[in-house]
Amino acid sequence: MAASIPFRATMSYSKLFTQLAHLKVRWRGFASSSKVLCASSEETASPSYGNTTERDPFPIFVDNEVQDLLSKITGFDILKVAGPHKRHLEKPKYRLLTDAELKGEMAAARDRLSKRLQIPPYMNPRKPNVTPLAVDPDLAHFDTSNYVFTDVTFGIKDRDRTVVVRETDGTLRIAPWDVRDRMNQIYNPREGKEYLKPQMFDEKNLERMIWEKKYVYILDRACCQFEPDDPDFIRTTHRVYKAVDSAGDHDDLRSTRHFGSLAFYLVWYKMADSLLLDMLKRDFASDAADLVKLYSIVHPQSACTTSLKQLSSDSNLAAVVQVYIDTTSTLSSELQLALQALEDAD
Amino acid sequence: MITVDRPRNCEKKIGFETRMPRIPLRRSFDIIKLSYHGCNNRPFFHIVLLKNISKRNAPPIEMLGTYDPMPNMYNEKLVSLDIDRIKFHLASGVALSKPVEKLLGLSGLLPVHPMSFITAKRNRQKLEEQAKSQAEQEEEGNADKS
């Protein structure tokens, strides 16, 4: 009996409470140290990256102005957003509405559909946590397998969840990202996400699917499967964006949630010329001007930005695009022709 | 402490004062322990809050986590803990069973249980002995060949 209740039997309350206080400090220390770890790893890892990834794109991406521009150029083709898709057979419902009611219904439907166009965040890949929380050589070989401890406190979010691993050599460390993702899927399963990474994201199969031009399918599936700062997500999406850009299939992604990410990616790596050409050819002059504005926000030091500032605020869209063609474009002759054609048509 | 139960109306009828001493009731308190929810050859435990006198798989007062003692394909044993509630119950002076104490010790929530250190030491010794005997066998084999 005494063996099964060690705290009552062997420990006085005061001792227990001192231990608990110590414990609280430990867990607080744990949380803060994990933050410190992230910060320090970012500092150390950044110089090894190239010039463009040195900056963190996320704060620029979530800026309100940038989000507005991105959602504007995404467009809203209702047939594409709410287009035919598989669903269970249901009887249609008929209702008699006044004109005002119909207008309200349409507006509500539009609101509902616009949520489908939420752009997935554009982030740098996450860094691994390498510093252990506790090293205990006396505990080595306590078991033949690792123990993974997951916090399942009510109401905790997947991104804030604490997951720690006690390894067989006795060290306690914050779980690696892949373990964390698996634990999240086990204890908080999400629809559309698989426990094991689907084979379609392997290099070979991905290339085949890109060749078949299943861009939207790949991107949708990647959004379900990965976190936005997962290196796999970034690798997959960037590969698809590159393929879309080189094949000139920008229109496939228009009016889907991925168009904003595509545009941001192309602008971030200064490859937006063919997208701009596509916009001009399809008579999206305002989109083209928005793209140039986006370029000037993302690259504030560029020549394009300085000459854009000299333009008067009421200058027309063509002038804005013209500035981009003059300063930064690599396809300037073709862009010039397309712009000319657009102006002649007006 | 032995309490003698004397029903008053019986006393007069039977006519003698002393009766058989009763066994006192067990002291009842809350305890966090494991309850078995697997099936044959597939153990799986819930970490639950129960009265110490209730049955192992009695409906728990509160469920505080799970423990899967069979390693998965990545050689991991999975434990989930409702940290907030466990801390609350610890603060209100709940008892812990030994396996739960060990798990919480490994998780870093409590200090590591002394028994974990002892098993670790024994395992290490066993491994050393195995390695030693293996080396001896190999040496003998080499000697036979030469």
CSV table of C-alpha atoms in Angstrom, one decimal:
chain,number,residue,atom,x,y,z
A,1,MET,CA,0.0,0.0,0.0
A,2,ALA,CA,2.7,2.4,1.0
A,3,ALA,CA,4.6,1.7,-2.2
A,4,SER,CA,1.8,2.7,-4.4
A,5,ILE,CA,1.3,6.1,-2.8
A,6,PRO,CA,4.9,7.4,-2.5
A,7,PHE,CA,4.1,11.1,-2.4
A,8,ARG,CA,1.7,10.8,0.6
A,9,ALA,CA,3.9,8.2,2.3
A,10,THR,CA,7.3,9.6,1.9
A,11,MET,CA,7.0,13.3,1.3
A,12,SER,CA,5.7,16.1,3.5
A,13,TYR,CA,3.4,18.7,1.9
A,14,SER,CA,6.0,21.5,2.3
A,15,LYS,CA,8.5,19.4,0.4
A,16,LEU,CA,6.0,18.6,-2.3
A,17,PHE,CA,5.2,22.3,-2.7
A,18,THR,CA,8.9,23.3,-3.0
A,19,GLN,CA,9.2,20.7,-5.7
A,20,LEU,CA,6.2,22.0,-7.5
A,21,ALA,CA,7.6,25.5,-7.4
A,22,HIS,CA,10.8,24.2,-8.8
A,23,LEU,CA,8.8,22.4,-11.5
A,24,LYS,CA,6.9,25.6,-12.5
A,25,VAL,CA,10.3,27.4,-13.0
A,26,ARG,CA,11.5,24.4,-15.0
A,27,TRP,CA,8.5,24.6,-17.4
A,28,ARG,CA,8.6,28.3,-17.7
A,29,GLY,CA,12.3,28.1,-18.4
A,30,PHE,CA,11.5,25.4,-20.9
A,31,ALA,CA,9.2,27.7,-22.8
A,32,SER,CA,11.5,30.7,-22.8
A,33,SER,CA,14.5,28.6,-23.7
A,34,SER,CA,12.7,27.2,-26.7
A,35,LYS,CA,12.1,30.7,-27.9
A,36,VAL,CA,15.7,31.7,-27.3
A,37,LEU,CA,16.8,28.6,-29.2
A,38,CYS,CA,14.7,29.6,-32.3
A,39,ALA,CA,16.1,33.1,-32.1
A,40,SER,CA,19.7,32.0,-31.8
A,41,SER,CA,19.5,29.4,-34.5
A,42,GLU,CA,18.1,32.0,-36.9
A,43,GLU,CA,20.9,34.4,-36.2
A,44,THR,CA,23.6,31.7,-36.7
A,45,ALA,CA,22.0,30.1,-39.8
A,46,SER,CA,21.1,33.2,-41.8
A,47,PRO,CA,24.6,34.2,-43.2
A,48,SER,CA,25.0,30.9,-45.0
A,49,TYR,CA,21.9,31.6,-47.1
A,50,GLY,CA,21.8,33.5,-50.4
A,51,ASN,CA,21.2,37.2,-50.7
A,52,THR,CA,17.4,36.9,-51.3
A,53,THR,CA,16.6,34.5,-48.5
A,54,GLU,CA,18.5,36.5,-46.0
A,55,ARG,CA,15.5,38.7,-45.5
A,56,ASP,CA,12.4,37.2,-43.9
A,57,PRO,CA,9.6,37.4,-46.4
A,58,PHE,CA,6.8,36.8,-43.9
A,59,PRO,CA,6.5,40.3,-42.4
A,60,ILE,CA,6.4,41.8,-45.9
A,61,PHE,CA,3.9,39.1,-47.0
A,62,VAL,CA,1.4,39.8,-44.1
A,63,ASP,CA,1.6,43.5,-44.6
A,64,ASN,CA,-1.9,44.8,-45.3
A,65,GLU,CA,-1.0,46.7,-48.4
A,66,VAL,CA,0.7,43.6,-49.9
A,67,GLN,CA,-2.2,41.4,-49.0
A,68,ASP,CA,-4.6,43.9,-50.7
A,69,LEU,CA,-2.5,43.9,-53.8
A,70,LEU,CA,-2.2,40.1,-53.9
A,71,SER,CA,-6.0,39.5,-53.4
A,72,LYS,CA,-6.7,42.2,-56.1
A,73,ILE,CA,-4.5,40.5,-58.7
A,74,THR,CA,-5.9,37.0,-57.8
A,75,GLY,CA,-9.2,38.0,-59.3
A,76,PHE,CA,-12.6,36.5,-58.6
A,77,ASP,CA,-13.9,34.3,-61.4
A,78,ILE,CA,-17.0,32.8,-59.7
A,79,LEU,CA,-17.2,29.9,-62.1
A,80,LYS,CA,-13.6,28.9,-61.2
A,81,VAL,CA,-13.9,29.5,-57.4
A,82,ALA,CA,-17.3,27.7,-57.1
A,83,GLY,CA,-16.9,25.7,-60.2
A,84,PRO,CA,-18.1,22.1,-60.6
A,85,HIS,CA,-16.6,19.8,-58.1
A,86,LYS,CA,-17.5,16.3,-56.7
A,87,ARG,CA,-20.2,16.3,-54.0
A,88,HIS,CA,-22.9,14.1,-52.8
A,89,LEU,CA,-26.1,14.1,-54.8
A,90,GLU,CA,-28.8,16.3,-53.3
A,91,LYS,CA,-32.1,17.6,-54.4
A,92,PRO,CA,-31.9,21.2,-55.4
A,93,LYS,CA,-33.8,23.6,-53.2
A,94,TYR,CA,-36.1,26.3,-54.7
A,95,ARG,CA,-37.1,29.5,-52.9
A,96,LEU,CA,-39.1,32.5,-53.9
A,97,LEU,CA,-37.1,35.7,-53.3
A,98,THR,CA,-37.5,39.4,-53.9
A,99,ASP,CA,-34.8,41.3,-55.8
A,100,ALA,CA,-33.4,42.7,-52.6
A,101,GLU,CA,-33.3,39.2,-50.9
A,102,LEU,CA,-31.6,37.8,-54.0
A,103,LYS,CA,-29.0,40.5,-53.9
A,104,GLY,CA,-28.3,39.7,-50.2
A,105,GLU,CA,-28.0,36.0,-51.0
A,106,MET,CA,-25.5,36.7,-53.8
A,107,ALA,CA,-23.5,38.9,-51.5
A,108,ALA,CA,-23.5,36.2,-48.8
A,109,ALA,CA,-22.4,33.6,-51.3
A,110,ARG,CA,-19.6,35.8,-52.5
A,111,ASP,CA,-18.4,36.4,-49.0
A,112,ARG,CA,-18.4,32.6,-48.3
A,113,LEU,CA,-16.5,31.9,-51.5
A,114,SER,CA,-13.9,34.6,-51.0
A,115,LYS,CA,-12.8,32.6,-47.9
A,116,ARG,CA,-11.6,29.9,-50.3
A,117,LEU,CA,-9.1,32.4,-51.8
A,118,GLN,CA,-7.2,32.9,-48.5
A,119,ILE,CA,-3.5,32.9,-49.6
A,120,PRO,CA,-1.2,30.4,-47.9
A,121,PRO,CA,1.6,32.2,-46.0
A,122,TYR,CA,4.9,32.7,-47.7
A,123,MET,CA,7.6,31.9,-45.2
A,124,ASN,CA,11.3,30.9,-44.9
A,125,PRO,CA,11.9,27.3,-44.0
A,126,ARG,CA,11.9,26.5,-40.2
A,127,LYS,CA,15.1,25.9,-38.4
A,128,PRO,CA,15.8,22.7,-36.3
A,129,ASN,CA,16.1,23.0,-32.5
A,130,VAL,CA,19.4,21.4,-31.6
A,131,THR,CA,20.2,22.3,-28.0
A,132,PRO,CA,18.9,19.6,-25.6
A,133,LEU,CA,16.7,20.6,-22.6
A,134,ALA,CA,18.5,18.2,-20.2
A,135,VAL,CA,21.4,15.8,-20.6
A,136,ASP,CA,21.4,12.9,-18.2
A,137,PRO,CA,24.2,10.3,-18.9
A,138,ASP,CA,23.1,8.3,-15.8
A,139,LEU,CA,19.8,7.6,-17.6
A,140,ALA,CA,21.4,6.1,-20.7
A,141,HIS,CA,19.8,2.7,-21.8
A,142,PHE,CA,16.8,3.1,-19.4
A,143,ASP,CA,14.8,1.7,-22.3
A,144,THR,CA,15.4,0.5,-25.9
A,145,SER,CA,13.1,3.0,-27.5
A,146,ASN,CA,12.5,6.8,-27.3
A,147,TYR,CA,9.6,8.3,-25.4
A,148,VAL,CA,7.7,11.0,-27.0
A,149,PHE,CA,5.6,13.2,-24.6
A,150,THR,CA,2.9,15.4,-26.1
A,151,ASP,CA,0.9,18.1,-24.3
A,152,VAL,CA,-2.8,17.5,-25.0
A,153,THR,CA,-4.1,20.3,-22.8
A,154,PHE,CA,-7.6,21.4,-23.8
A,155,GLY,CA,-7.7,24.2,-26.3
A,156,ILE,CA,-4.0,24.3,-27.2
A,157,LYS,CA,-3.1,25.0,-30.8
A,158,ASP,CA,-1.0,22.7,-33.0
A,159,ARG,CA,1.7,25.3,-33.5
A,160,ASP,CA,1.9,26.0,-29.7
A,161,ARG,CA,1.9,22.4,-28.6
A,162,THR,CA,4.8,21.2,-26.5
A,163,VAL,CA,6.3,18.0,-27.7
A,164,VAL,CA,9.5,16.6,-26.1
A,165,VAL,CA,11.5,13.4,-26.6
A,166,ARG,CA,13.4,11.5,-24.0
A,167,GLU,CA,16.0,9.6,-26.1
A,168,THR,CA,17.6,6.3,-25.1
A,169,ASP,CA,20.9,8.0,-24.2
A,170,GLY,CA,19.0,10.0,-21.5
A,171,THR,CA,18.8,13.4,-23.2
A,172,LEU,CA,15.5,15.3,-23.1
A,173,ARG,CA,15.0,17.5,-26.2
A,174,ILE,CA,12.3,19.4,-28.0
A,175,ALA,CA,10.9,17.0,-30.6
A,176,PRO,CA,12.2,17.5,-34.2
A,177,TRP,CA,9.7,19.0,-36.6
A,178,ASP,CA,8.8,15.8,-38.3
A,179,VAL,CA,8.0,14.1,-35.0
A,180,ARG,CA,5.9,17.1,-34.0
A,181,ASP,CA,3.9,17.0,-37.2
A,182,ARG,CA,3.2,13.3,-36.7
A,183,MET,CA,2.1,13.8,-33.1
A,184,ASN,CA,-0.2,16.7,-34.1
A,185,GLN,CA,-1.8,14.4,-36.7
A,186,ILE,CA,-2.2,11.6,-34.1
A,187,TYR,CA,-3.7,13.6,-31.3
A,188,ASN,CA,-5.4,16.3,-33.4
A,189,PRO,CA,-6.1,14.6,-36.8
A,190,ARG,CA,-7.0,16.9,-39.7
A,191,GLU,CA,-9.0,16.0,-42.7
A,192,GLY,CA,-7.0,15.7,-45.9
A,193,LYS,CA,-3.7,15.3,-44.1
A,194,GLU,CA,-1.9,11.9,-44.1
A,195,TYR,CA,0.1,10.5,-41.2
A,196,LEU,CA,2.9,9.4,-43.7
A,197,LYS,CA,3.9,11.9,-46.4
A,198,PRO,CA,2.1,10.9,-49.6
A,199,GLN,CA,4.3,9.5,-52.3
A,200,MET,CA,3.2,12.1,-54.8
A,201,PHE,CA,5.5,14.6,-53.1
A,202,ASP,CA,8.6,12.5,-53.9
A,203,GLU,CA,10.8,14.1,-56.5
A,204,LYS,CA,10.0,11.5,-59.3
A,205,ASN,CA,6.2,11.5,-58.9
A,206,LEU,CA,6.1,15.3,-58.5
A,207,GLU,CA,7.9,15.8,-61.8
A,208,ARG,CA,5.4,13.5,-63.5
A,209,MET,CA,2.4,15.4,-62.1
A,210,ILE,CA,3.9,18.7,-63.1
A,211,TRP,CA,4.4,17.4,-66.6
A,212,GLU,CA,0.7,16.4,-66.5
A,213,LYS,CA,0.0,20.1,-65.4
A,214,LYS,CA,-1.9,19.1,-62.3
A,215,TYR,CA,-0.7,22.3,-60.6
A,216,VAL,CA,-3.8,23.2,-58.6
A,217,TYR,CA,-4.2,19.7,-57.3
A,218,ILE,CA,-0.5,19.5,-56.1
A,219,LEU,CA,-0.7,22.9,-54.4
A,220,ASP,CA,-4.0,22.1,-52.7
A,221,ARG,CA,-2.7,18.8,-51.4
A,222,ALA,CA,0.5,20.5,-50.2
A,223,CYS,CA,-1.5,23.1,-48.3
A,224,CYS,CA,-3.4,20.2,-46.5
A,225,GLN,CA,-0.3,18.1,-45.9
A,226,PHE,CA,2.3,20.6,-44.8
A,227,GLU,CA,2.8,23.5,-42.5
A,228,PRO,CA,3.7,26.7,-44.5
A,229,ASP,CA,7.2,26.8,-43.1
A,230,ASP,CA,7.9,23.1,-43.8
A,231,PRO,CA,10.9,22.7,-46.1
A,232,ASP,CA,8.9,20.1,-48.0
A,233,PHE,CA,6.1,22.6,-48.6
A,234,ILE,CA,8.5,25.3,-49.7
A,235,ARG,CA,10.3,22.8,-52.0
A,236,THR,CA,7.1,21.5,-53.6
A,237,THR,CA,5.4,24.9,-54.1
A,238,HIS,CA,8.5,26.6,-55.4
A,239,ARG,CA,9.0,23.8,-57.9
A,240,VAL,CA,5.4,24.1,-59.1
A,241,TYR,CA,5.6,27.9,-59.3
A,242,LYS,CA,8.8,27.6,-61.4
A,243,ALA,CA,7.1,25.1,-63.7
A,244,VAL,CA,4.0,27.3,-64.1
A,245,ASP,CA,6.2,30.3,-64.8
A,246,SER,CA,8.4,28.6,-67.4
A,247,ALA,CA,5.3,26.9,-69.1
A,248,GLY,CA,3.4,30.2,-69.1
A,249,ASP,CA,0.4,28.6,-67.4
A,250,HIS,CA,-0.2,31.6,-65.0
A,251,ASP,CA,-3.9,31.6,-66.0
A,252,ASP,CA,-4.4,28.1,-64.5
A,253,LEU,CA,-3.8,29.5,-61.0
A,254,ARG,CA,-5.8,32.7,-61.4
A,255,SER,CA,-8.9,32.9,-59.1
A,256,THR,CA,-7.4,30.2,-56.9
A,257,ARG,CA,-5.8,30.7,-53.5
A,258,HIS,CA,-2.3,30.0,-55.0
A,259,PHE,CA,-2.1,32.9,-57.4
A,260,GLY,CA,-1.0,35.4,-54.7
A,261,SER,CA,1.7,33.1,-53.5
A,262,LEU,CA,2.9,32.6,-57.1
A,263,ALA,CA,3.0,36.3,-57.7
A,264,PHE,CA,4.8,37.0,-54.4
A,265,TYR,CA,7.4,34.2,-55.2
A,266,LEU,CA,8.1,35.6,-58.6
A,267,VAL,CA,8.4,39.1,-57.4
A,268,TRP,CA,10.6,38.0,-54.4
A,269,TYR,CA,13.1,36.3,-56.8
A,270,LYS,CA,12.8,39.1,-59.4
A,271,MET,CA,11.3,36.8,-62.1
A,272,ALA,CA,8.0,38.5,-62.6
A,273,ASP,CA,8.5,39.5,-66.3
A,274,SER,CA,6.6,36.6,-67.9
A,275,LEU,CA,3.8,37.0,-65.4
A,276,LEU,CA,3.6,40.7,-66.3
A,277,LEU,CA,3.6,39.8,-70.0
A,278,ASP,CA,0.8,37.3,-69.4
A,279,MET,CA,-1.3,40.0,-67.6
A,280,LEU,CA,-0.7,42.6,-70.4
A,281,LYS,CA,-1.6,40.0,-73.1
A,282,ARG,CA,-4.9,39.2,-71.3
A,283,ASP,CA,-5.8,42.9,-70.9
A,284,PHE,CA,-5.3,43.0,-67.1
A,285,ALA,CA,-3.7,46.4,-67.1
A,286,SER,CA,-4.7,47.2,-63.5
A,287,ASP,CA,-3.3,43.9,-62.4
A,288,ALA,CA,0.0,44.7,-64.1
A,289,ALA,CA,0.2,48.0,-62.4
A,290,ASP,CA,-0.5,46.3,-59.0
A,291,LEU,CA,2.3,43.8,-59.7
A,292,VAL,CA,4.7,46.7,-60.3
A,293,LYS,CA,3.6,48.3,-57.1
A,294,LEU,CA,4.1,45.0,-55.3
A,295,TYR,CA,7.6,44.9,-56.8
A,296,SER,CA,8.4,48.3,-55.4
A,297,ILE,CA,7.2,47.3,-51.9
A,298,VAL,CA,9.1,44.1,-51.8
A,299,HIS,CA,12.3,45.6,-53.2
A,300,PRO,CA,12.4,49.1,-51.7
A,301,GLN,CA,16.1,49.7,-52.7
A,302,SER,CA,15.6,49.0,-56.4
A,303,ALA,CA,15.8,51.5,-59.2
A,304,CYS,CA,12.1,50.8,-60.0
A,305,THR,CA,11.0,52.1,-56.6
A,306,THR,CA,12.9,55.4,-56.9
A,307,SER,CA,11.5,56.2,-60.3
A,308,LEU,CA,8.0,55.1,-59.2
A,309,LYS,CA,8.2,57.7,-56.4
A,310,GLN,CA,9.0,60.4,-58.9
A,311,LEU,CA,5.8,59.7,-60.8
A,312,SER,CA,2.8,61.8,-59.9
A,313,SER,CA,0.1,60.0,-57.9
A,314,ASP,CA,-2.6,60.4,-60.6
A,315,SER,CA,-0.5,59.0,-63.5
A,316,ASN,CA,-2.2,56.2,-65.4
A,317,LEU,CA,-1.6,52.5,-65.2
A,318,ALA,CA,0.5,52.3,-68.4
A,319,ALA,CA,3.0,54.8,-67.0
A,320,VAL,CA,3.5,52.6,-63.9
A,321,VAL,CA,4.2,49.6,-66.1
A,322,GLN,CA,6.4,51.7,-68.3
A,323,VAL,CA,8.6,52.5,-65.4
A,324,TYR,CA,9.1,48.8,-64.6
A,325,ILE,CA,10.0,48.1,-68.3
A,326,ASP,CA,12.5,50.9,-68.4
A,327,THR,CA,14.3,50.1,-65.1
A,328,THR,CA,14.2,46.4,-64.3
A,329,SER,CA,12.7,44.3,-67.0
A,330,THR,CA,14.6,41.6,-68.9
A,331,LEU,CA,11.9,41.1,-71.5
A,332,SER,CA,11.6,44.8,-72.2
A,333,SER,CA,11.0,44.6,-76.0
A,334,GLU,CA,8.1,42.1,-75.7
A,335,LEU,CA,6.6,43.9,-72.7
A,336,GLN,CA,6.9,47.2,-74.6
A,337,LEU,CA,5.0,45.6,-77.6
A,338,ALA,CA,2.3,44.2,-75.4
A,339,LEU,CA,1.8,47.5,-73.6
A,340,GLN,CA,1.7,49.3,-76.9
A,341,ALA,CA,-1.0,46.9,-78.1
A,342,LEU,CA,-3.0,47.4,-74.9
A,343,GLU,CA,-2.8,51.2,-75.3
A,344,ASP,CA,-3.8,51.0,-79.0
A,345,ALA,CA,-6.8,48.9,-78.1
A,346,ASP,CA,-8.0,51.6,-75.7
B,1,MET,CA,-7.9,2.0,15.5
B,2,ILE,CA,-10.6,-0.5,16.0
B,3,THR,CA,-14.2,0.8,16.2
B,4,VAL,CA,-16.8,-1.4,17.7
B,5,ASP,CA,-20.1,-1.2,16.1
B,6,ARG,CA,-23.0,-1.7,18.5
B,7,PRO,CA,-26.5,-1.7,17.0
B,8,ARG,CA,-28.6,-0.5,19.9
B,9,ASN,CA,-31.8,-2.5,19.3
B,10,CYS,CA,-29.8,-5.7,19.1
B,11,GLU,CA,-28.1,-5.2,22.4
B,12,LYS,CA,-31.0,-6.0,24.7
B,13,LYS,CA,-32.2,-9.0,22.7
B,14,ILE,CA,-28.8,-10.7,22.5
B,15,GLY,CA,-27.8,-9.7,25.9
B,16,PHE,CA,-24.0,-9.4,25.8
B,17,GLU,CA,-21.9,-6.3,25.4
B,18,THR,CA,-18.8,-7.3,23.2
B,19,ARG,CA,-19.1,-8.1,19.5
B,20,MET,CA,-16.6,-9.2,16.8
B,21,PRO,CA,-14.2,-6.2,16.0
B,22,ARG,CA,-14.8,-4.9,12.4
B,23,ILE,CA,-12.0,-4.2,9.9
B,24,PRO,CA,-11.8,-0.4,9.6
B,25,LEU,CA,-12.6,1.2,6.2
B,26,ARG,CA,-9.7,1.7,3.8
B,27,ARG,CA,-8.5,5.3,3.7
B,28,SER,CA,-9.8,6.8,0.4
B,29,PHE,CA,-7.8,9.4,-1.6
B,30,ASP,CA,-7.4,10.4,-5.2
B,31,ILE,CA,-4.6,8.8,-7.3
B,32,ILE,CA,-3.3,9.2,-10.8
B,33,LYS,CA,-2.7,5.8,-12.3
B,34,LEU,CA,-2.7,3.7,-15.5
B,35,SER,CA,-5.8,1.8,-16.5
B,36,TYR,CA,-5.6,-1.0,-19.1
B,37,HIS,CA,-7.5,-0.3,-22.3
B,38,GLY,CA,-5.7,-2.6,-24.7
B,39,CYS,CA,-6.7,-6.2,-25.7
B,40,ASN,CA,-4.9,-9.5,-25.7
B,41,ASN,CA,-1.1,-9.0,-26.4
B,42,ARG,CA,-1.7,-5.3,-27.2
B,43,PRO,CA,-1.3,-3.2,-24.1
B,44,PHE,CA,-2.6,0.4,-24.2
B,45,PHE,CA,-3.0,2.5,-21.1
B,46,HIS,CA,-5.1,5.5,-20.1
B,47,ILE,CA,-3.6,7.8,-17.5
B,48,VAL,CA,-6.6,8.5,-15.2
B,49,LEU,CA,-7.6,10.1,-12.0
B,50,LEU,CA,-9.3,7.6,-9.7
B,51,LYS,CA,-10.1,6.9,-6.1
B,52,ASN,CA,-7.5,4.5,-4.7
B,53,ILE,CA,-10.2,2.1,-3.7
B,54,SER,CA,-12.0,1.9,-7.1
B,55,LYS,CA,-11.4,-0.8,-9.6
B,56,ARG,CA,-8.6,-0.4,-12.2
B,57,ASN,CA,-10.9,0.2,-15.1
B,58,ALA,CA,-13.6,2.0,-13.2
B,59,PRO,CA,-15.1,5.1,-14.9
B,60,PRO,CA,-12.4,7.7,-14.1
B,61,ILE,CA,-13.0,11.0,-12.3
B,62,GLU,CA,-10.9,12.5,-15.0
B,63,MET,CA,-8.8,11.3,-18.0
B,64,LEU,CA,-5.3,12.9,-18.0
B,65,GLY,CA,-3.6,11.2,-20.9
B,66,THR,CA,-2.6,8.0,-22.7
B,67,TYR,CA,0.5,5.8,-22.8
B,68,ASP,CA,1.2,3.4,-25.6
B,69,PRO,CA,4.0,1.0,-24.4
B,70,MET,CA,4.5,-0.7,-27.8
B,71,PRO,CA,7.1,1.1,-29.9
B,72,ASN,CA,5.9,2.3,-33.3
B,73,MET,CA,7.7,2.0,-36.6
B,74,TYR,CA,10.0,4.9,-35.7
B,75,ASN,CA,10.9,3.1,-32.4
B,76,GLU,CA,9.0,5.6,-30.2
B,77,LYS,CA,6.7,5.0,-27.3
B,78,LEU,CA,4.0,7.7,-27.3
B,79,VAL,CA,2.7,9.4,-24.2
B,80,SER,CA,0.2,12.2,-24.1
B,81,LEU,CA,-0.3,14.2,-21.0
B,82,ASP,CA,-2.9,16.9,-20.1
B,83,ILE,CA,-0.2,19.0,-18.5
B,84,ASP,CA,-2.5,21.7,-17.1
B,85,ARG,CA,-4.8,19.4,-15.3
B,86,ILE,CA,-1.9,17.2,-14.0
B,87,LYS,CA,-0.3,20.2,-12.5
B,88,PHE,CA,-3.6,21.3,-11.0
B,89,HIS,CA,-4.1,17.8,-9.4
B,90,LEU,CA,-0.4,17.7,-8.2
B,91,ALA,CA,-0.9,21.0,-6.5
B,92,SER,CA,-4.0,19.8,-4.7
B,93,GLY,CA,-2.0,16.9,-3.3
B,94,VAL,CA,-3.0,13.9,-5.4
B,95,ALA,CA,-1.0,10.6,-5.2
B,96,LEU,CA,0.8,9.1,-8.1
B,97,SER,CA,1.3,5.4,-8.9
B,98,LYS,CA,4.8,4.3,-9.6
B,99,PRO,CA,4.6,3.9,-13.4
B,100,VAL,CA,3.0,7.3,-13.7
B,101,GLU,CA,5.7,8.8,-11.5
B,102,LYS,CA,8.3,7.3,-13.8
B,103,LEU,CA,6.6,8.6,-16.9
B,104,LEU,CA,6.3,12.1,-15.5
B,105,GLY,CA,9.9,11.9,-14.4
B,106,LEU,CA,11.0,11.0,-17.9
B,107,SER,CA,8.9,13.8,-19.4
B,108,GLY,CA,10.8,16.4,-17.4
B,109,LEU,CA,7.6,17.5,-15.5
B,110,LEU,CA,8.9,15.9,-12.2
B,111,PRO,CA,12.4,15.0,-11.2
B,112,VAL,CA,13.5,11.6,-12.7
B,113,HIS,CA,12.3,8.7,-10.6
B,114,PRO,CA,15.2,7.0,-8.7
B,115,MET,CA,14.1,3.6,-10.0
B,116,SER,CA,14.7,4.8,-13.6
B,117,PHE,CA,18.3,5.4,-12.8
B,118,ILE,CA,18.6,2.0,-11.3
B,119,THR,CA,17.1,0.2,-14.3
B,120,ALA,CA,19.3,2.2,-16.6
B,121,LYS,CA,22.4,1.2,-14.6
B,122,ARG,CA,21.3,-2.5,-14.6
B,123,ASN,CA,20.7,-2.4,-18.4
B,124,ARG,CA,24.1,-0.8,-19.0
B,125,GLN,CA,25.8,-3.5,-16.9
B,126,LYS,CA,23.9,-6.2,-18.8
B,127,LEU,CA,25.0,-4.7,-22.1
B,128,GLU,CA,28.6,-4.5,-21.0
B,129,GLU,CA,28.6,-8.2,-19.9
B,130,GLN,CA,27.1,-9.2,-23.3
B,131,ALA,CA,29.7,-7.2,-25.2
B,132,LYS,CA,32.4,-8.8,-23.0
B,133,SER,CA,31.2,-12.4,-23.6
B,134,GLN,CA,30.9,-11.7,-27.3
B,135,ALA,CA,34.4,-10.4,-27.5
B,136,GLU,CA,35.7,-13.5,-25.6
B,137,GLN,CA,33.8,-15.8,-28.0
B,138,GLU,CA,35.3,-14.1,-31.0
B,139,GLU,CA,38.8,-14.3,-29.5
B,140,GLU,CA,38.3,-18.0,-28.9
B,141,GLY,CA,37.0,-18.5,-32.5
B,142,ASN,CA,40.1,-16.7,-33.9
B,143,ALA,CA,42.4,-18.8,-31.7
B,144,ASP,CA,40.8,-22.0,-33.0
B,145,LYS,CA,41.2,-20.9,-36.7
B,146,SER,CA,44.9,-20.0,-36.2
